XYZ file of C-alpha atoms in Angstrom:
436
model
C -14.144 -14.428 -8.328
C -11.787 -16.643 -8.190
C -8.065 -15.676 -9.831
C -6.590 -18.715 -12.017
C -3.563 -18.587 -10.571
C -4.451 -21.057 -7.650
C -2.429 -23.523 -6.804
C -6.280 -25.282 -6.303
C -5.307 -25.267 -2.099
C -8.497 -24.379 0.038
C -9.000 -20.683 0.783
C -6.970 -19.430 3.748
C -8.958 -18.736 7.077
C -9.512 -14.633 7.422
C -10.009 -13.987 4.400
C -12.848 -12.091 2.262
C -14.622 -15.908 1.815
C -13.824 -17.198 4.589
C -15.187 -15.201 7.360
C -16.426 -15.933 10.869
C -19.570 -13.851 11.799
C -17.380 -12.150 14.386
C -14.580 -11.181 12.166
C -16.974 -9.744 9.685
C -18.374 -7.676 12.509
C -14.621 -6.719 12.945
C -14.687 -5.792 9.565
C -17.414 -3.607 9.762
C -16.539 -1.809 12.643
C -12.837 -1.096 10.840
C -14.404 0.346 8.124
C -16.926 2.725 9.827
C -13.395 3.982 12.156
C -11.920 4.671 8.532
C -14.903 6.000 7.011
C -14.636 8.602 9.903
C -10.892 9.544 9.652
C -11.385 10.143 6.078
C -13.321 13.164 6.957
C -11.305 14.731 9.688
C -10.216 18.002 8.744
C -6.745 17.877 10.344
C -3.963 20.815 10.945
C -2.191 22.539 7.958
C 1.192 22.532 7.593
C 3.138 24.643 5.199
C 6.472 23.637 4.101
C 9.573 25.650 6.148
C 11.022 27.895 3.247
C 14.311 26.174 2.562
C 17.418 27.284 3.339
C 20.658 25.961 2.413
C 21.824 23.731 4.302
C 24.326 23.697 7.218
C 28.200 21.584 5.936
C 29.468 19.442 8.229
C 31.984 21.328 9.921
C 35.348 19.138 10.067
C 35.734 16.764 13.227
C 39.223 16.660 15.237
C 40.139 12.808 14.550
C 38.845 11.735 18.320
C 35.210 13.292 17.227
C 34.843 16.072 18.516
C 34.319 19.862 15.803
C 31.888 22.330 15.052
C 28.792 21.492 16.892
C 26.688 21.578 13.689
C 25.205 18.010 12.667
C 26.234 16.334 9.621
C 23.393 16.476 6.540
C 25.022 14.059 4.526
C 23.222 11.153 5.952
C 19.815 13.480 5.802
C 17.254 12.419 3.154
C 16.420 14.898 0.678
C 13.309 13.257 -1.327
C 11.709 11.457 1.703
C 10.223 13.282 4.184
C 10.480 16.355 2.054
C 6.870 16.832 1.916
C 5.309 16.595 4.782
C 5.097 17.514 8.650
C 7.832 15.543 10.519
C 5.399 14.926 13.316
C 3.050 12.976 11.593
C 5.768 10.345 12.117
C 7.814 11.321 15.132
C 4.425 11.875 17.296
C 2.510 9.057 18.787
C 0.241 7.885 16.892
C -2.670 9.302 19.195
C -1.682 12.891 19.199
C -0.125 12.608 15.348
C -3.671 11.391 13.786
C -5.388 14.344 14.122
C -3.023 16.215 12.908
C -3.253 14.531 9.596
C -6.291 15.690 7.164
C -8.469 12.890 6.654
C -8.705 13.682 2.791
C -4.263 13.480 2.538
C -5.261 9.774 4.379
C -8.067 8.915 2.070
C -5.718 9.560 -0.621
C -2.991 7.211 0.430
C -5.621 4.351 1.624
C -7.112 3.672 -2.072
C -3.796 4.436 -3.562
C -2.311 1.299 -0.688
C -5.625 -0.471 -1.833
C -3.949 -0.039 -5.972
C -6.887 -2.089 -7.170
C -6.691 -5.149 -4.617
C -10.862 -5.642 -3.505
C -10.443 -3.096 -0.718
C -11.937 -5.572 1.932
C -8.873 -7.654 1.979
C -6.937 -5.136 2.056
C -8.476 -4.223 5.340
C -8.478 -7.464 6.693
C -4.362 -7.705 6.109
C -4.094 -5.756 9.740
C -6.509 -7.279 10.724
C -4.910 -10.396 10.729
C -1.822 -9.133 11.369
C -2.815 -7.905 14.942
C -4.806 -11.440 15.409
C -8.469 -9.853 15.574
C -7.996 -7.125 17.823
C -10.199 -4.362 16.253
C -7.705 -1.477 18.091
C -4.562 -3.176 17.337
C -5.238 -3.677 13.623
C -6.923 -0.026 13.383
C -3.874 1.549 14.714
C -1.848 -0.696 12.708
C -3.449 0.737 9.531
C -3.394 4.555 10.400
C 0.083 3.897 10.929
C 1.146 2.618 7.909
C -1.246 5.585 6.555
C 0.848 8.074 7.976
C 4.329 6.239 7.506
C 3.185 6.363 3.390
C 2.328 10.457 3.933
C 5.779 10.946 5.328
C 7.590 8.780 2.786
C 5.773 9.628 -0.201
C 5.199 6.054 -1.587
C 2.401 7.997 -3.299
C 4.710 10.268 -5.385
C 7.387 7.464 -5.854
C 4.167 5.210 -7.187
C 3.449 8.055 -9.144
C 6.519 9.593 -10.340
C 8.173 6.152 -11.428
C 12.087 5.690 -12.092
C 12.346 8.354 -15.028
C 10.236 11.075 -12.797
C 11.956 10.055 -9.597
C 15.686 10.102 -11.316
C 14.616 13.647 -12.325
C 13.867 14.979 -9.019
C 16.839 13.782 -7.589
C 19.082 15.101 -9.509
C 17.674 18.400 -8.908
C 18.236 17.894 -5.294
C 21.770 16.357 -5.536
C 22.978 15.711 -8.580
C 24.075 11.804 -9.199
C 21.834 10.587 -6.861
C 19.201 10.254 -9.111
C 21.307 8.615 -12.017
C 22.790 6.400 -8.782
C 19.080 5.477 -8.598
C 18.794 4.315 -12.301
C 21.910 2.462 -11.795
C 21.493 0.248 -8.963
C 17.336 0.014 -9.989
C 18.523 -1.593 -13.217
C 22.129 -3.238 -11.842
C 20.194 -6.948 -11.488
C 20.447 -6.857 -7.497
C 16.717 -6.868 -7.525
C 14.857 -8.429 -10.581
C 11.096 -9.429 -11.206
C 9.742 -12.589 -12.095
C 7.776 -15.117 -10.949
C 5.561 -17.665 -10.599
C 5.932 -19.480 -7.608
C 4.422 -22.320 -7.231
C 1.746 -20.698 -5.364
C 0.942 -18.125 -7.803
C 2.944 -15.245 -6.338
C 5.284 -12.704 -8.533
C 8.855 -13.973 -6.972
C 11.606 -10.878 -6.290
C 15.053 -11.917 -7.071
C 17.693 -10.260 -4.871
C 21.209 -10.786 -5.891
C 23.212 -9.841 -2.934
C 26.496 -10.441 -4.831
C 26.077 -6.971 -6.371
C 25.329 -4.805 -3.435
C 28.065 -3.054 -1.677
C 26.936 -1.034 1.124
C 29.796 2.329 0.532
C 28.716 2.527 -3.345
C 25.569 4.235 -2.601
C 23.454 7.010 -0.003
C 20.599 4.627 2.351
C 18.363 6.909 0.875
C 18.601 5.716 -2.142
C 18.563 2.044 -1.321
C 15.589 2.843 0.434
C 13.720 4.455 -2.867
C 14.384 1.615 -4.667
C 13.223 -1.040 -2.682
C 9.929 1.384 -2.417
C 9.774 1.577 -5.616
C 10.386 -2.392 -6.354
C 7.426 -2.983 -3.554
C 5.252 -0.481 -5.103
C 5.675 -2.122 -8.348
C 5.307 -5.442 -7.540
C 1.628 -4.235 -6.484
C 0.693 -3.782 -10.001
C 0.103 -7.940 -9.992
C -1.525 -8.557 -6.973
C -5.065 -10.283 -7.895
C -7.421 -12.625 -5.605
C -6.901 -14.942 -4.090
C -2.694 -14.289 -4.827
C -2.156 -11.634 -2.016
C 1.396 -12.190 -1.015
C 4.797 -12.488 -2.926
C 7.346 -14.680 -2.484
C 11.648 -13.329 -2.392
C 14.686 -15.029 -3.283
C 17.805 -13.825 -1.738
C 20.707 -15.257 -3.733
C 23.449 -15.641 -1.670
C 25.795 -17.227 -4.701
C 28.834 -15.265 -4.779
C 28.377 -13.565 -1.442
C 30.500 -12.289 1.006
C 30.514 -9.817 4.088
C 31.262 -6.859 2.332
C 27.805 -7.456 0.370
C 26.785 -7.203 4.027
C 23.673 -4.430 4.794
C 22.653 -4.482 8.354
C 20.574 -1.200 7.525
C 19.020 -2.227 4.776
C 18.041 -5.448 6.382
C 16.579 -3.718 9.069
C 14.740 -1.175 6.763
C 13.221 -4.203 4.734
C 12.551 -6.294 7.595
C 10.720 -3.021 9.069
C 8.442 -2.288 5.362
C 7.215 -6.047 6.228
C 6.035 -6.184 9.526
C 4.405 -2.656 9.983
C 3.611 -1.301 6.632
C 3.207 -4.674 4.292
C 1.584 -6.648 6.466
C 0.559 -10.487 5.133
C 2.398 -9.611 2.110
C 5.287 -11.803 2.556
C 4.448 -15.719 1.535
C 7.982 -17.167 1.362
C 11.178 -15.949 1.709
C 13.803 -18.374 -0.300
C 17.752 -18.278 0.878
C 19.422 -20.246 -1.637
C 22.911 -21.310 -1.501
C 24.274 -19.652 1.604
C 27.752 -20.173 1.624
C 29.445 -21.066 5.444
C 30.681 -17.412 6.186
C 26.593 -16.595 5.943
C 25.863 -18.483 9.403
C 27.639 -15.652 11.383
C 25.829 -12.966 9.857
C 22.157 -15.155 10.145
C 23.115 -15.566 13.957
C 22.834 -11.394 14.103
C 20.041 -11.607 12.141
C 17.484 -13.876 13.888
C 17.276 -11.670 16.882
C 15.331 -9.333 14.045
C 12.573 -11.094 12.820
C 9.455 -11.535 13.777
C 8.050 -14.824 14.321
C 5.515 -14.335 11.405
C 8.458 -13.377 9.025
C 10.971 -15.751 10.710
C 7.985 -19.606 9.615
C 8.515 -17.643 5.880
C 11.762 -18.390 5.443
C 13.770 -21.502 3.553
C 17.126 -22.410 2.963
C 17.364 -24.143 -0.451
C 21.235 -25.739 -0.763
C 20.731 -26.555 -4.753
C 18.328 -25.963 -8.102
C 15.974 -29.134 -6.456
C 15.295 -27.844 -3.351
C 14.525 -24.592 -4.953
C 12.345 -26.334 -7.741
C 10.356 -26.991 -4.853
C 9.196 -23.548 -4.151
C 9.721 -22.869 -8.451
C 9.299 -24.538 -10.891
C 12.704 -25.041 -13.071
C 11.144 -23.621 -16.403
C 9.681 -20.337 -14.775
C 13.596 -19.698 -12.693
C 15.482 -16.893 -14.919
C 18.568 -18.207 -16.553
C 20.813 -17.129 -13.952
C 19.718 -18.967 -11.374
C 19.525 -22.268 -13.734
C 22.966 -21.982 -15.260
C 22.223 -21.109 -18.270
C 23.207 -17.485 -18.123
C 25.918 -15.812 -16.280
C 24.363 -12.423 -14.645
C 26.295 -9.245 -14.439
C 26.149 -5.671 -13.070
C 23.845 -4.384 -15.660
C 26.247 -1.067 -17.253
C 24.621 -1.259 -20.719
C 22.582 1.602 -21.777
C 19.603 1.711 -19.050
C 15.963 1.952 -20.339
C 13.648 5.527 -19.564
C 10.582 4.953 -19.660
C 8.267 8.450 -19.671
C 8.243 10.223 -16.454
C 5.206 10.269 -14.135
C 3.749 13.669 -12.697
C 2.417 14.453 -9.479
C -0.610 16.842 -11.155
C -3.111 14.445 -11.910
C -5.286 15.975 -14.586
C -8.501 15.645 -14.301
C -9.673 13.429 -16.931
C -12.476 11.542 -17.459
C -10.868 8.223 -16.246
C -8.848 9.661 -13.163
C -12.863 11.648 -12.386
C -14.800 7.745 -13.055
C -11.974 6.759 -10.512
C -12.700 9.203 -7.615
C -16.759 9.247 -8.314
C -16.342 4.976 -7.914
C -14.140 5.781 -4.513
C -17.399 7.855 -3.010
C -19.272 5.389 -4.744
C -17.597 2.670 -2.650
C -17.264 4.058 0.519
C -20.720 5.219 0.552
C -21.631 1.731 -0.040
C -19.446 0.402 2.154
C -21.494 3.148 4.874
C -24.357 1.029 4.576
C -23.292 -2.276 4.256
C -21.367 -2.000 7.734
C -24.930 -1.634 8.740
C -26.107 -4.759 7.727
C -25.514 -8.323 8.539
C -24.856 -9.284 4.537
C -21.192 -10.502 5.210
C -17.942 -9.398 2.939
C -18.232 -12.937 0.607
C -21.959 -10.768 -0.610
C -22.327 -10.797 -4.065
C -23.134 -7.401 -4.055
C -20.057 -6.282 -1.978
C -17.929 -8.173 -4.483
C -19.919 -6.912 -7.380
C -18.899 -3.777 -5.824
C -15.213 -4.230 -5.398
C -15.462 -5.219 -8.988
C -16.449 -1.886 -10.112
C -13.991 -0.081 -8.233
C -11.554 -2.211 -9.228
C -12.416 -2.007 -12.816
C -12.059 1.918 -12.471
C -8.338 1.832 -11.283
C -7.819 -0.456 -13.862
C -8.942 2.377 -16.506
C -7.507 5.358 -14.597
C -4.059 2.928 -13.763
C -1.922 5.553 -16.436
C -3.188 8.694 -14.117
C -2.266 7.106 -10.838
C 0.831 4.945 -11.820
C 3.979 6.157 -14.580
C 4.956 3.358 -16.840
C 7.996 0.871 -15.618
C 10.300 -0.743 -16.916
C 8.521 -3.976 -15.717
C 5.790 -2.842 -18.468
C 7.912 -3.180 -21.249
C 9.794 -6.131 -20.206
C 6.376 -7.987 -20.150
C 5.430 -8.498 -15.714
C 2.270 -7.566 -16.941
C 0.542 -4.939 -18.959
C -2.827 -2.478 -19.830
C -4.262 -4.235 -22.738
C -7.793 -2.713 -24.154
C -9.062 -1.939 -20.845
C -7.392 -5.226 -19.605
C -4.897 -6.148 -17.026
C -3.015 -9.021 -18.286
C -0.189 -11.042 -16.313
C 1.983 -12.079 -18.228
C 5.123 -12.735 -15.715
C 7.728 -12.007 -18.987
C 6.373 -15.005 -20.932
C 7.338 -17.575 -18.525
C 3.872 -18.728 -18.255
C 0.678 -18.222 -20.092
C -0.862 -14.711 -19.808
C -3.183 -14.069 -17.334
C -6.652 -11.914 -17.734
C -6.678 -10.463 -14.032
C -9.046 -7.963 -14.192
C -11.849 -9.571 -12.629
C -9.706 -10.841 -9.481
C -11.707 -9.627 -6.746
């Protein structure tokens, strides 16, 4: 089914509707491997008993001192509920250790109501249809999601994350909320390809103002929140780095490397365009250090815009937020922050959630049968199955993800069982419920 936000361009290759016979066969083989992995037992892992962490021993001015390592920079939330070997070991050794049920749960949370075939295809395209490499990339992503607690981030929501962080380190939760609502990152859109946009106002960021874990959590939270507006055929997003007012004090290489790694390894084929707006001359020095880090595919999607006219070549002027058009000054938000209800990690077995789980089982059963036929992914029955899954995930959305401030601001929302994409009133509302 065609989304209303498409710009009318010809369908891209390697998508559900444009697969060659060989690509359809590769998709089916990958699904059969996935289904098998989801059934593996894995090795039971019990979190170790928590002990009081050793405080950092004061070092001498030359960096010598006690033998105990500092715990200051260790993540407290991320990685706290999974066997660290699941991520640290080579994939071929780590994968058999992970329960298939956990891999399956995080896979479907990653799909998030999208056409499941489209999600699998992103990994195959990213590895140029090398089926082993594409499958390994997908498995590497799933184990990363489990260790990084991506599903917990989505389920808890901003208020739930704040509460969890406060129990781990007083002040850390408030730091997360302050960063989230600091206008460092603002979701909006659409661009001229119908994609959602994340505006990054770099001048509001200074590395030393918060723990790096807070920035990683914020990044994952925003990326996963933006997944709620994904609909076929619009699979990717746009990022606008607004460098107005940028100085070297705003540069954070750790964040840049983390973000690039996310897009290249864990969210493949989801970056549609990256616009670097109003880069000052001092940024040229920074850019020479960033360029070697860029994957060629990512690099090809980066464009520099010097002024509004050039930016309007990618995003319609009436869609741009007022802080970019100059009609309103953007400041660090020091007002009272919104506080949507906290989510929970205890998913209740409501009828909607039970229907969602039943639909996943049905989809996998039908997929196993479909993979042994010569029917393509664009087959009407196959797409109808994806639509049934999407409807079930939309009905269960309140039990899969916590409500966010972006719902309240009008980015997208559920109304009468329909998923409506509103883009905060900048374009007419679009019903994306049936877009698979």
